[in-house]
Structures are given as structure tokens and as C-alpha cells.
Amino acid sequence: MAAPRSKFVIVGGGTAGWLAALMIQRFASLNKLPIDLCVIESSKIPPIGVGEGATAVFRQMLIELGLDEADFIRSTGATIKLGIRHKDWRNVGISYDGPIDDPNQIAINPALDVRSQASALDIYAVANNRPVSNAHLFGQLMARDKAPFARKPDGSFLPAGPYHHAFHFDQAKVGVWLREKAEGISRVDAQIVGAVRDAETGDIVHLETEDGEDIDGDFFIDCTGFRRRLIGKIMGAEWKSYAASLPANRAMPFWLEHDEGADIAPYTLAWAQQAGWMWSIPTQDRIGCGYVYCDEFRTPDEAQAEIETALGRKIEPRNDLKFDIGRLEEAWIGNCLGLGLASSFLEPLEATSIHGTVVQLMLFTSRHLKTAVSADATKRQAYNNVVARQVDDFRDFINLHYVSERKEPFWQYVQDQCILESTWSRLSLWQHAMPTRADFDPFPGGLPHIEEQLHYPVLDGLQLLRPSVAKSHLAQVPKIRAHARKSVEALTKEYIRAASHCVSHADYLAAIQERRP
């Protein structure tokens, strides 16, 4: 007898909702799971289009879903993201780059202990007072506003290296594009106004729309963003605030036009300001910007004036959003799962939003989808524990960025009141030993997560690592030191050469637009 079909209802479209639909559909198809999918989104609720950055895991997911990257770039106005440039965080006038490629992965010498080689290139750079980004291909490309591609004689593009890049995009356009790629997934244009729950289990039986229609299902996924229409208002999930460690609580988004004739930066700019920081995320048409600040130190009018002074031009804020950084205590309650902004929100400093959504979907589909409808409290708690660990680690990583020498009242308040004990503890440890993979608990399933490879550019850029400690670390294993020296010298030289042959970011994007099918 064939297994009964289960109906999964996703409330809210956008990037999170349609990613959920496509990833669940893909896993169900590969594993022959009898699942029907329905996405409910309302045309009366316009998506908020802002510049947003992703991580390389988003590109990997596009490939997994069989979606065409060139079509994605053409249709959404996306640009290439190679990393993040942090400006004025340690102090005014100090900048550093955080490229997202990891040359340590390709510089392994099989004749030496593999674990001892982890981050050896970064440690060698610190020991010799060199920016760790120098031995990164993406670091060299960021410095030159280049795309990670060179032209072949026939005009086609050749990747400059083996690394996955990421993207910048207008997330409203991405949601529409993903919806257009969905086949075999039903869509309902409606607003949810309520739900009927089972009197005994508390599970959702069906949803109620403003038009009086009932939509039943076996499992419900809340992608309604800050509204948290299902997981919060119906299922009663509680919120865990991070305000004590990440005090920024407002965002003022705005758009800027590209300067005529200027290239398009292949990186996100995170520019520290007097009461927070400004993001600058280039799409093909314009630059999505926003000031993330703390209203204990700035009113909205003062924040706007500060940004206009910093930029030397007037801006037109699209909104001024009040938010509470944090996460749900439980992302999965009964037969309802919160995802995307409905599950957690962090300031967009390290592009953790879409990254977190994709990884949570990887976790859910690989470990829980087959039994989601019948999952007991133990299985739900296992999922909730991993998601809580993920977002808490994101919080800790962002908190590290605020260790600064800036003297403005906001920054002094953060140093005195907001830096986590765990952050100070790690920094104390790293005054005597270099960061290693052993300092970070393994993430379940080997899923992509924040570990030492992403910490090195930040720690180095904030001048929180000691060259003498790095030298002592390498001196313990002379063969590793010699290998690291040889690798850094060779890769830096090779990546400078490769970058010189790559096309400019703007030229690459123009070529993709011209090559329409």
C-alpha cells in the first residue's frame, strides 16, 4: 500500500518561503517522499526590497537545485560578492577585508599532519605582519574590483579559482525569481487571519484566510518574517532577545545610485559610524544601503544627518525600522516550523540571514523531513537545539566585531556593557595560543558554520592577534612553518597574477546581461 501523502503548507513567499518550497521538493523527489507543497502569499503585502548579501552556501544551493546562475544574475540584478570590507571598526582610518574563500583548503600537504595545517596560511601571515587576505584569491580580486573570471579566447569565461563566490541582490526580486522557477508547487494568494488548532495536541488543523477560506495541511512552515503569523501569534513561541550583547535596534535603509563610470564593488562594505554601522550592498542598478544604529544614542533625524555628513550627500530613507535582535526559544512547535526572519533576526553584518535559512533547511530536510508530521517532542527539541546553537554562534561572532578602540559614547557603552564574557574569554585564550578548529565545537552533520577560518580576517583586522604567538605556534612544527611560508608566497604571487587577468566586475555583469538566451 502506498504511503499517505502529506501536505506541507508554507505561509509567506519571498526568498525564505520559496527556498523552503524548492529545497523540500528537491529532497522529497530524491527520496520518493509523498509530499504535496502549497505556498500561501498575499499580493496585498508587498515585499520589502533591500540590498542583501548572501554567503557561498546560497550559490551551492542554486547549483543543487539545478538553477542557472547566469539567468539568476540577469533576472535579479545580482552582483558577485567575494567578501566584506570592514571600514573604521577598530578605529577611524583602519580597514580590513574578509574574503570568503579559504586557501588553506587547497594548500594541504598530504605528507604532513592535516589537522596541524588548518589555518597555517593565516597564522603565517599574522606571524609576519601581513594581512591574511593577501594569500586569498578573493582578497586580491576585492582590491581590484574584479570578478572571479577571466575571458578565454572564444569569449567565454574561465573561473579564476576553485572557490564558490556569493551574491548581492535585491531580495524582493530573488523571491519572485525563485517562485517563477517552482513547478509542481501550488500557490494561494491570500492573507492568513487565524487558525484552528487541535484541542488535544495543539497542532494546527487548518488556516483561515481573510476571504473565509480554510486551508488544511499536515505541517506548516512560517515564513512571514517579523510578523511571525503562525509560530508566534498562533503557536505562542517565545522570543530570546540579544539586546544586551548587540544593542543596535534600528535600521534606516536607503538606496544610492552608482557613480557614473565607476566600477561595481564585488564586496559588501560595512562602515562603522558613531552610533552603529552602515551597510553598502551593490546590485546592478543601484546600491542598497542602510544605517544600523542604537536609538539610545541617536534619534532617526540625528542618524540621517550623521549618514549624510559621512557620505557628503543627501539620502532619502525608505523607512526607519525598529527591531529586537534575537531568536525564537523554539523554532519548531507542534506541526509548525519558523524559518527565516520568523525564526531569528541579527544585524546583517555577516550575511547570516539567508545563510542561516539555507543551513536550517539542509538540517530539516536531511534529518527531519521524513518524520516531520509524526515527530515527537524529543525530535523537535533536537532540531531546536541545533538552530539555537547556530544563531547563538552567529551572535557571538558579530559581538566580536564590536571589540574596538573607538571613543564615541555608543562604542564605549558597547565595550563596557555589551561584549560577551565568552568573547573576552576567547580573546584571552588567543593572546597565548592561535585560534584552531579545536576551539569550536563541531557543528552537527558537518553543515556549513562559523569556525576559525572566518574568525581570522576579523581577528587580524581588529589587531587582536599577536605576531609573537603566531611565530611560537609555527616554531613548534618547523615543517608546517616551511610549508606555510612556501604556500603563502606561491599563492600570493599566483593570485596577484590571476587577478590581473580577470575581467572587471562591471564588465562581467554587462557580458552576462548581453548573453540572453
PDB file of C-alpha atoms in Angstrom, residues 145-417:
ATOM      1  CA  ASP A 145      37.160  45.345  -8.202  1.00  0.00           C
ATOM      2  CA  LYS A 146      37.491  42.228 -10.323  1.00  0.00           C
ATOM      3  CA  ALA A 147      35.127  39.330 -10.965  1.00  0.00           C
ATOM      4  CA  PRO A 148      36.449  35.798 -10.301  1.00  0.00           C
ATOM      5  CA  PHE A 149      36.538  35.044 -14.030  1.00  0.00           C
ATOM      6  CA  ALA A 150      38.938  35.526 -16.931  1.00  0.00           C
ATOM      7  CA  ARG A 151      37.983  35.514 -20.608  1.00  0.00           C
ATOM      8  CA  LYS A 152      39.005  32.617 -22.810  1.00  0.00           C
ATOM      9  CA  PRO A 153      39.973  33.286 -26.451  1.00  0.00           C
ATOM     10  CA  ASP A 154      36.456  32.315 -27.563  1.00  0.00           C
ATOM     11  CA  GLY A 155      34.925  34.951 -25.261  1.00  0.00           C
ATOM     12  CA  SER A 156      33.602  32.517 -22.692  1.00  0.00           C
ATOM     13  CA  PHE A 157      34.531  32.787 -19.034  1.00  0.00           C
ATOM     14  CA  LEU A 158      37.043  30.714 -17.111  1.00  0.00           C
ATOM     15  CA  PRO A 159      36.857  30.591 -13.293  1.00  0.00           C
ATOM     16  CA  ALA A 160      39.972  32.064 -11.729  1.00  0.00           C
ATOM     17  CA  GLY A 161      39.979  29.522  -8.913  1.00  0.00           C
ATOM     18  CA  PRO A 162      38.133  26.639  -7.274  1.00  0.00           C
ATOM     19  CA  TYR A 163      36.188  28.697  -4.734  1.00  0.00           C
ATOM     20  CA  HIS A 164      32.478  29.446  -4.545  1.00  0.00           C
ATOM     21  CA  HIS A 165      31.586  33.125  -4.610  1.00  0.00           C
ATOM     22  CA  ALA A 166      28.417  34.626  -3.172  1.00  0.00           C
ATOM     23  CA  PHE A 167      25.963  37.273  -4.382  1.00  0.00           C
ATOM     24  CA  HIS A 168      24.465  40.649  -3.593  1.00  0.00           C
ATOM     25  CA  PHE A 169      20.853  41.158  -4.660  1.00  0.00           C
ATOM     26  CA  ASP A 170      17.513  42.817  -4.095  1.00  0.00           C
ATOM     27  CA  GLN A 171      15.805  40.121  -2.030  1.00  0.00           C
ATOM     28  CA  ALA A 172      12.336  41.055  -3.350  1.00  0.00           C
ATOM     29  CA  LYS A 173      13.472  40.223  -6.886  1.00  0.00           C
ATOM     30  CA  VAL A 174      15.029  36.948  -5.725  1.00  0.00           C
ATOM     31  CA  GLY A 175      11.758  35.813  -4.165  1.00  0.00           C
ATOM     32  CA  VAL A 176       9.926  36.468  -7.445  1.00  0.00           C
ATOM     33  CA  TRP A 177      12.603  34.635  -9.455  1.00  0.00           C
ATOM     34  CA  LEU A 178      12.509  31.581  -7.207  1.00  0.00           C
ATOM     35  CA  ARG A 179       8.724  31.500  -7.466  1.00  0.00           C
ATOM     36  CA  GLU A 180       8.971  31.534 -11.262  1.00  0.00           C
ATOM     37  CA  LYS A 181      11.294  28.510 -11.135  1.00  0.00           C
ATOM     38  CA  ALA A 182       8.924  26.478  -8.966  1.00  0.00           C
ATOM     39  CA  GLU A 183       6.967  23.768 -10.761  1.00  0.00           C
ATOM     40  CA  GLY A 184       4.509  21.374  -9.168  1.00  0.00           C
ATOM     41  CA  ILE A 185       4.019  23.628  -6.132  1.00  0.00           C
ATOM     42  CA  SER A 186       0.574  25.138  -5.634  1.00  0.00           C
ATOM     43  CA  ARG A 187       0.283  28.815  -4.773  1.00  0.00           C
ATOM     44  CA  VAL A 188      -2.548  30.581  -2.986  1.00  0.00           C
ATOM     45  CA  ASP A 189      -2.869  34.368  -2.982  1.00  0.00           C
ATOM     46  CA  ALA A 190      -4.363  35.055   0.438  1.00  0.00           C
ATOM     47  CA  GLN A 191      -3.788  36.609   3.828  1.00  0.00           C
ATOM     48  CA  ILE A 192      -3.945  34.384   6.898  1.00  0.00           C
ATOM     49  CA  VAL A 193      -6.063  35.821   9.709  1.00  0.00           C
ATOM     50  CA  GLY A 194      -6.302  32.855  12.054  1.00  0.00           C
ATOM     51  CA  ALA A 195      -6.055  29.124  12.577  1.00  0.00           C
ATOM     52  CA  VAL A 196      -7.906  26.238  14.166  1.00  0.00           C
ATOM     53  CA  ARG A 197      -5.816  24.029  16.449  1.00  0.00           C
ATOM     54  CA  ASP A 198      -6.388  20.513  17.667  1.00  0.00           C
ATOM     55  CA  ALA A 199      -7.836  20.643  21.181  1.00  0.00           C
ATOM     56  CA  GLU A 200      -5.608  17.822  22.430  1.00  0.00           C
ATOM     57  CA  THR A 201      -2.274  18.189  20.634  1.00  0.00           C
ATOM     58  CA  GLY A 202      -2.282  21.921  19.921  1.00  0.00           C
ATOM     59  CA  ASP A 203      -1.292  21.225  16.319  1.00  0.00           C
ATOM     60  CA  ILE A 204      -2.641  23.443  13.561  1.00  0.00           C
ATOM     61  CA  VAL A 205      -5.551  21.747  11.787  1.00  0.00           C
ATOM     62  CA  HIS A 206      -6.263  24.414   9.215  1.00  0.00           C
ATOM     63  CA  LEU A 207      -5.598  28.067   8.485  1.00  0.00           C
ATOM     64  CA  GLU A 208      -8.240  30.716   7.977  1.00  0.00           C
ATOM     65  CA  THR A 209      -7.927  33.349   5.261  1.00  0.00           C
ATOM     66  CA  GLU A 210      -9.444  36.826   5.184  1.00  0.00           C
ATOM     67  CA  ASP A 211     -11.737  35.592   2.388  1.00  0.00           C
ATOM     68  CA  GLY A 212     -13.236  32.952   4.658  1.00  0.00           C
ATOM     69  CA  GLU A 213     -11.407  30.001   3.104  1.00  0.00           C
ATOM     70  CA  ASP A 214      -9.972  27.206   5.214  1.00  0.00           C
ATOM     71  CA  ILE A 215      -6.635  25.739   4.134  1.00  0.00           C
ATOM     72  CA  ASP A 216      -5.745  22.467   5.757  1.00  0.00           C
ATOM     73  CA  GLY A 217      -2.370  20.803   6.000  1.00  0.00           C
ATOM     74  CA  ASP A 218      -0.269  18.311   7.886  1.00  0.00           C
ATOM     75  CA  PHE A 219       2.754  20.538   8.504  1.00  0.00           C
ATOM     76  CA  PHE A 220       3.096  24.329   8.425  1.00  0.00           C
ATOM     77  CA  ILE A 221       6.172  26.494   7.848  1.00  0.00           C
ATOM     78  CA  ASP A 222       6.072  30.131   8.911  1.00  0.00           C
ATOM     79  CA  CYS A 223       7.974  32.432   6.534  1.00  0.00           C
ATOM     80  CA  THR A 224       6.016  35.570   7.420  1.00  0.00           C
ATOM     81  CA  GLY A 225       9.069  37.482   8.584  1.00  0.00           C
ATOM     82  CA  PHE A 226       8.834  39.798  11.571  1.00  0.00           C
ATOM     83  CA  ARG A 227       5.061  39.209  11.781  1.00  0.00           C
ATOM     84  CA  ARG A 228       5.615  35.570  12.850  1.00  0.00           C
ATOM     85  CA  ARG A 229       1.996  34.968  11.999  1.00  0.00           C
ATOM     86  CA  LEU A 230       1.994  31.245  12.818  1.00  0.00           C
ATOM     87  CA  ILE A 231       4.905  30.393  15.084  1.00  0.00           C
ATOM     88  CA  GLY A 232       4.492  33.462  17.279  1.00  0.00           C
ATOM     89  CA  LYS A 233       0.877  34.601  17.230  1.00  0.00           C
ATOM     90  CA  ILE A 234      -0.742  31.175  16.916  1.00  0.00           C
ATOM     91  CA  MET A 235       1.741  28.734  18.444  1.00  0.00           C
ATOM     92  CA  GLY A 236       2.987  31.154  21.104  1.00  0.00           C
ATOM     93  CA  ALA A 237       6.737  30.821  20.572  1.00  0.00           C
ATOM     94  CA  GLU A 238       8.733  32.999  22.943  1.00  0.00           C
ATOM     95  CA  TRP A 239      11.479  35.388  21.851  1.00  0.00           C
ATOM     96  CA  LYS A 240      15.027  35.400  23.202  1.00  0.00           C
ATOM     97  CA  SER A 241      16.465  38.891  22.876  1.00  0.00           C
ATOM     98  CA  TYR A 242      20.145  39.568  22.185  1.00  0.00           C
ATOM     99  CA  ALA A 243      19.817  43.278  23.026  1.00  0.00           C
ATOM    100  CA  ALA A 244      22.217  43.002  25.967  1.00  0.00           C
ATOM    101  CA  SER A 245      25.086  41.980  23.658  1.00  0.00           C
ATOM    102  CA  LEU A 246      24.012  43.549  20.345  1.00  0.00           C
ATOM    103  CA  PRO A 247      22.387  46.869  21.278  1.00  0.00           C
ATOM    104  CA  ALA A 248      21.736  48.252  17.774  1.00  0.00           C
ATOM    105  CA  ASN A 249      17.952  48.307  17.463  1.00  0.00           C
ATOM    106  CA  ARG A 250      17.047  50.414  14.437  1.00  0.00           C
ATOM    107  CA  ALA A 251      17.815  50.357  10.721  1.00  0.00           C
ATOM    108  CA  MET A 252      17.388  53.171   8.212  1.00  0.00           C
ATOM    109  CA  PRO A 253      17.509  51.659   4.693  1.00  0.00           C
ATOM    110  CA  PHE A 254      18.055  53.813   1.611  1.00  0.00           C
ATOM    111  CA  TRP A 255      19.266  53.469  -1.961  1.00  0.00           C
ATOM    112  CA  LEU A 256      22.182  55.223  -3.641  1.00  0.00           C
ATOM    113  CA  GLU A 257      22.828  55.445  -7.358  1.00  0.00           C
ATOM    114  CA  HIS A 258      26.077  54.191  -8.839  1.00  0.00           C
ATOM    115  CA  ASP A 259      28.514  56.960  -9.709  1.00  0.00           C
ATOM    116  CA  GLU A 260      28.666  57.256 -13.483  1.00  0.00           C
ATOM    117  CA  GLY A 261      31.586  55.311 -14.921  1.00  0.00           C
ATOM    118  CA  ALA A 262      32.528  53.776 -11.565  1.00  0.00           C
ATOM    119  CA  ASP A 263      33.127  50.069 -11.225  1.00  0.00           C
ATOM    120  CA  ILE A 264      30.852  47.919  -9.088  1.00  0.00           C
ATOM    121  CA  ALA A 265      32.451  46.696  -5.886  1.00  0.00           C
ATOM    122  CA  PRO A 266      32.469  42.875  -5.581  1.00  0.00           C
ATOM    123  CA  TYR A 267      32.132  43.115  -1.814  1.00  0.00           C
ATOM    124  CA  THR A 268      29.845  44.359   0.919  1.00  0.00           C
ATOM    125  CA  LEU A 269      31.026  47.500   2.679  1.00  0.00           C
ATOM    126  CA  ALA A 270      30.414  47.514   6.442  1.00  0.00           C
ATOM    127  CA  TRP A 271      31.352  51.044   7.538  1.00  0.00           C
ATOM    128  CA  ALA A 272      31.382  51.741  11.271  1.00  0.00           C
ATOM    129  CA  GLN A 273      29.726  55.011  12.296  1.00  0.00           C
ATOM    130  CA  GLN A 274      29.428  56.915  15.559  1.00  0.00           C
ATOM    131  CA  ALA A 275      26.378  55.009  16.834  1.00  0.00           C
ATOM    132  CA  GLY A 276      26.446  51.819  14.757  1.00  0.00           C
ATOM    133  CA  TRP A 277      27.424  50.974  11.212  1.00  0.00           C
ATOM    134  CA  MET A 278      26.301  51.374   7.604  1.00  0.00           C
ATOM    135  CA  TRP A 279      25.943  48.617   5.051  1.00  0.00           C
ATOM    136  CA  SER A 280      26.534  49.205   1.348  1.00  0.00           C
ATOM    137  CA  ILE A 281      25.478  46.368  -0.953  1.00  0.00           C
ATOM    138  CA  PRO A 282      25.767  46.946  -4.710  1.00  0.00           C
ATOM    139  CA  THR A 283      23.239  45.484  -7.135  1.00  0.00           C
ATOM    140  CA  GLN A 284      23.479  46.131 -10.860  1.00  0.00           C
ATOM    141  CA  ASP A 285      21.001  49.010 -10.841  1.00  0.00           C
ATOM    142  CA  ARG A 286      21.858  50.773  -7.581  1.00  0.00           C
ATOM    143  CA  ILE A 287      23.423  50.372  -4.155  1.00  0.00           C
ATOM    144  CA  GLY A 288      21.339  49.162  -1.241  1.00  0.00           C
ATOM    145  CA  CYS A 289      22.408  50.926   1.940  1.00  0.00           C
ATOM    146  CA  GLY A 290      21.273  51.255   5.492  1.00  0.00           C
ATOM    147  CA  TYR A 291      22.356  52.614   8.853  1.00  0.00           C
ATOM    148  CA  VAL A 292      22.097  50.131  11.720  1.00  0.00           C
ATOM    149  CA  TYR A 293      22.165  52.140  14.927  1.00  0.00           C
ATOM    150  CA  CYS A 294      21.102  52.293  18.571  1.00  0.00           C
ATOM    151  CA  ASP A 295      18.337  54.734  19.409  1.00  0.00           C
ATOM    152  CA  GLU A 296      19.764  55.248  22.881  1.00  0.00           C
ATOM    153  CA  PHE A 297      22.454  57.312  21.160  1.00  0.00           C
ATOM    154  CA  ARG A 298      20.731  58.665  18.030  1.00  0.00           C
ATOM    155  CA  THR A 299      17.254  59.806  17.072  1.00  0.00           C
ATOM    156  CA  PRO A 300      16.206  58.974  13.500  1.00  0.00           C
ATOM    157  CA  ASP A 301      16.791  62.591  12.460  1.00  0.00           C
ATOM    158  CA  GLU A 302      20.254  62.560  14.027  1.00  0.00           C
ATOM    159  CA  ALA A 303      21.042  59.226  12.369  1.00  0.00           C
ATOM    160  CA  GLN A 304      20.074  60.593   8.966  1.00  0.00           C
ATOM    161  CA  ALA A 305      22.161  63.707   9.492  1.00  0.00           C
ATOM    162  CA  GLU A 306      25.145  61.622  10.537  1.00  0.00           C
ATOM    163  CA  ILE A 307      24.974  59.444   7.436  1.00  0.00           C
ATOM    164  CA  GLU A 308      24.523  62.434   5.142  1.00  0.00           C
ATOM    165  CA  THR A 309      27.628  64.013   6.660  1.00  0.00           C
ATOM    166  CA  ALA A 310      29.617  60.793   6.253  1.00  0.00           C
ATOM    167  CA  LEU A 311      28.520  60.378   2.621  1.00  0.00           C
ATOM    168  CA  GLY A 312      28.662  64.056   1.713  1.00  0.00           C
ATOM    169  CA  ARG A 313      25.226  63.854   0.105  1.00  0.00           C
ATOM    170  CA  LYS A 314      21.541  63.788   0.965  1.00  0.00           C
ATOM    171  CA  ILE A 315      19.720  60.489   1.320  1.00  0.00           C
ATOM    172  CA  GLU A 316      16.054  59.533   1.090  1.00  0.00           C
ATOM    173  CA  PRO A 317      15.338  56.986   3.828  1.00  0.00           C
ATOM    174  CA  ARG A 318      12.798  54.380   2.744  1.00  0.00           C
ATOM    175  CA  ASN A 319      11.860  53.650   6.332  1.00  0.00           C
ATOM    176  CA  ASP A 320      13.214  53.633   9.855  1.00  0.00           C
ATOM    177  CA  LEU A 321      12.706  50.187  11.304  1.00  0.00           C
ATOM    178  CA  LYS A 322      12.663  49.320  14.988  1.00  0.00           C
ATOM    179  CA  PHE A 323      13.728  45.740  15.702  1.00  0.00           C
ATOM    180  CA  ASP A 324      14.693  43.393  18.502  1.00  0.00           C
ATOM    181  CA  ILE A 325      17.703  41.267  17.648  1.00  0.00           C
ATOM    182  CA  GLY A 326      17.375  37.666  18.788  1.00  0.00           C
ATOM    183  CA  ARG A 327      15.762  34.330  18.049  1.00  0.00           C
ATOM    184  CA  LEU A 328      12.855  32.111  18.981  1.00  0.00           C
ATOM    185  CA  GLU A 329      13.310  29.963  22.062  1.00  0.00           C
ATOM    186  CA  GLU A 330      11.774  27.166  19.970  1.00  0.00           C
ATOM    187  CA  ALA A 331      11.738  27.356  16.181  1.00  0.00           C
ATOM    188  CA  TRP A 332       9.664  24.162  15.905  1.00  0.00           C
ATOM    189  CA  ILE A 333       6.483  23.788  17.957  1.00  0.00           C
ATOM    190  CA  GLY A 334       3.974  21.033  17.236  1.00  0.00           C
ATOM    191  CA  ASN A 335       3.457  20.850  13.483  1.00  0.00           C
ATOM    192  CA  CYS A 336       4.734  24.387  12.854  1.00  0.00           C
ATOM    193  CA  LEU A 337       8.282  25.469  11.973  1.00  0.00           C
ATOM    194  CA  GLY A 338       9.512  29.066  11.978  1.00  0.00           C
ATOM    195  CA  LEU A 339      12.019  29.924   9.258  1.00  0.00           C
ATOM    196  CA  GLY A 340      13.917  32.982   8.061  1.00  0.00           C
ATOM    197  CA  LEU A 341      13.077  36.223   9.823  1.00  0.00           C
ATOM    198  CA  ALA A 342      10.175  34.452  11.509  1.00  0.00           C
ATOM    199  CA  SER A 343      12.779  32.389  13.375  1.00  0.00           C
ATOM    200  CA  SER A 344      15.571  34.867  14.126  1.00  0.00           C
ATOM    201  CA  PHE A 345      16.979  38.262  13.274  1.00  0.00           C
ATOM    202  CA  LEU A 346      20.525  39.570  13.520  1.00  0.00           C
ATOM    203  CA  GLU A 347      22.001  42.757  12.178  1.00  0.00           C
ATOM    204  CA  PRO A 348      23.194  41.933   8.630  1.00  0.00           C
ATOM    205  CA  LEU A 349      26.909  42.323   9.358  1.00  0.00           C
ATOM    206  CA  GLU A 350      27.988  38.836   8.246  1.00  0.00           C
ATOM    207  CA  ALA A 351      25.133  37.863   5.875  1.00  0.00           C
ATOM    208  CA  THR A 352      23.816  35.312   8.352  1.00  0.00           C
ATOM    209  CA  SER A 353      20.112  35.634   7.439  1.00  0.00           C
ATOM    210  CA  ILE A 354      19.846  33.699   4.167  1.00  0.00           C
ATOM    211  CA  HIS A 355      22.837  31.556   5.114  1.00  0.00           C
ATOM    212  CA  GLY A 356      21.078  30.512   8.318  1.00  0.00           C
ATOM    213  CA  THR A 357      17.855  29.796   6.428  1.00  0.00           C
ATOM    214  CA  VAL A 358      19.575  27.548   3.893  1.00  0.00           C
ATOM    215  CA  VAL A 359      21.508  25.630   6.547  1.00  0.00           C
ATOM    216  CA  GLN A 360      18.388  25.193   8.681  1.00  0.00           C
ATOM    217  CA  LEU A 361      16.594  23.793   5.631  1.00  0.00           C
ATOM    218  CA  MET A 362      19.509  21.441   4.994  1.00  0.00           C
ATOM    219  CA  LEU A 363      19.216  20.264   8.584  1.00  0.00           C
ATOM    220  CA  PHE A 364      15.432  19.920   8.463  1.00  0.00           C
ATOM    221  CA  THR A 365      15.264  18.083   5.136  1.00  0.00           C
ATOM    222  CA  SER A 366      18.158  15.717   5.797  1.00  0.00           C
ATOM    223  CA  ARG A 367      17.293  14.786   9.386  1.00  0.00           C
ATOM    224  CA  HIS A 368      13.621  15.502   9.956  1.00  0.00           C
ATOM    225  CA  LEU A 369      11.558  15.771   6.770  1.00  0.00           C
ATOM    226  CA  LYS A 370      10.737  12.070   6.532  1.00  0.00           C
ATOM    227  CA  THR A 371       9.171  12.037  10.006  1.00  0.00           C
ATOM    228  CA  ALA A 372       8.215  15.713  10.430  1.00  0.00           C
ATOM    229  CA  VAL A 373       4.455  15.106  10.543  1.00  0.00           C
ATOM    230  CA  SER A 374       4.753  12.468  13.266  1.00  0.00           C
ATOM    231  CA  ALA A 375       7.783  13.929  15.085  1.00  0.00           C
ATOM    232  CA  ASP A 376       7.655  13.775  18.866  1.00  0.00           C
ATOM    233  CA  ALA A 377       8.912  16.343  21.368  1.00  0.00           C
ATOM    234  CA  THR A 378      12.362  14.744  21.501  1.00  0.00           C
ATOM    235  CA  LYS A 379      12.923  15.105  17.768  1.00  0.00           C
ATOM    236  CA  ARG A 380      11.635  18.650  17.738  1.00  0.00           C
ATOM    237  CA  GLN A 381      13.915  19.555  20.616  1.00  0.00           C
ATOM    238  CA  ALA A 382      16.904  18.073  18.804  1.00  0.00           C
ATOM    239  CA  TYR A 383      16.215  20.393  15.871  1.00  0.00           C
ATOM    240  CA  ASN A 384      15.585  23.367  18.149  1.00  0.00           C
ATOM    241  CA  ASN A 385      18.862  22.811  19.980  1.00  0.00           C
ATOM    242  CA  VAL A 386      20.876  22.895  16.743  1.00  0.00           C
ATOM    243  CA  VAL A 387      19.127  26.018  15.458  1.00  0.00           C
ATOM    244  CA  ALA A 388      19.608  27.752  18.811  1.00  0.00           C
ATOM    245  CA  ARG A 389      23.300  26.829  18.745  1.00  0.00           C
ATOM    246  CA  GLN A 390      23.634  28.158  15.188  1.00  0.00           C
ATOM    247  CA  VAL A 391      22.078  31.538  15.892  1.00  0.00           C
ATOM    248  CA  ASP A 392      23.828  31.921  19.249  1.00  0.00           C
ATOM    249  CA  ASP A 393      27.140  31.331  17.486  1.00  0.00           C
ATOM    250  CA  PHE A 394      26.198  33.973  14.890  1.00  0.00           C
ATOM    251  CA  ARG A 395      25.523  36.377  17.771  1.00  0.00           C
ATOM    252  CA  ASP A 396      28.915  35.635  19.321  1.00  0.00           C
ATOM    253  CA  PHE A 397      30.720  36.188  16.021  1.00  0.00           C
ATOM    254  CA  ILE A 398      29.003  39.527  15.426  1.00  0.00           C
ATOM    255  CA  ASN A 399      29.688  40.543  19.020  1.00  0.00           C
ATOM    256  CA  LEU A 400      33.414  40.046  18.368  1.00  0.00           C
ATOM    257  CA  HIS A 401      33.341  42.733  15.665  1.00  0.00           C
ATOM    258  CA  TYR A 402      32.495  45.361  18.282  1.00  0.00           C
ATOM    259  CA  VAL A 403      35.771  44.993  20.195  1.00  0.00           C
ATOM    260  CA  SER A 404      37.098  48.425  19.330  1.00  0.00           C
ATOM    261  CA  GLU A 405      39.215  51.395  20.343  1.00  0.00           C
ATOM    262  CA  ARG A 406      36.646  53.962  19.215  1.00  0.00           C
ATOM    263  CA  LYS A 407      35.807  56.593  21.829  1.00  0.00           C
ATOM    264  CA  GLU A 408      32.272  57.696  20.898  1.00  0.00           C
ATOM    265  CA  PRO A 409      29.653  57.119  23.641  1.00  0.00           C
ATOM    266  CA  PHE A 410      27.999  54.242  21.763  1.00  0.00           C
ATOM    267  CA  TRP A 411      31.275  52.404  21.304  1.00  0.00           C
ATOM    268  CA  GLN A 412      32.331  52.999  24.903  1.00  0.00           C
ATOM    269  CA  TYR A 413      28.981  51.642  26.078  1.00  0.00           C
ATOM    270  CA  VAL A 414      29.453  48.516  23.957  1.00  0.00           C
ATOM    271  CA  GLN A 415      32.954  47.931  25.340  1.00  0.00           C
ATOM    272  CA  ASP A 416      31.823  48.420  28.926  1.00  0.00           C
ATOM    273  CA  GLN A 417      28.434  46.675  28.865  1.00  0.00           C
TER     274      GLN A 417
END
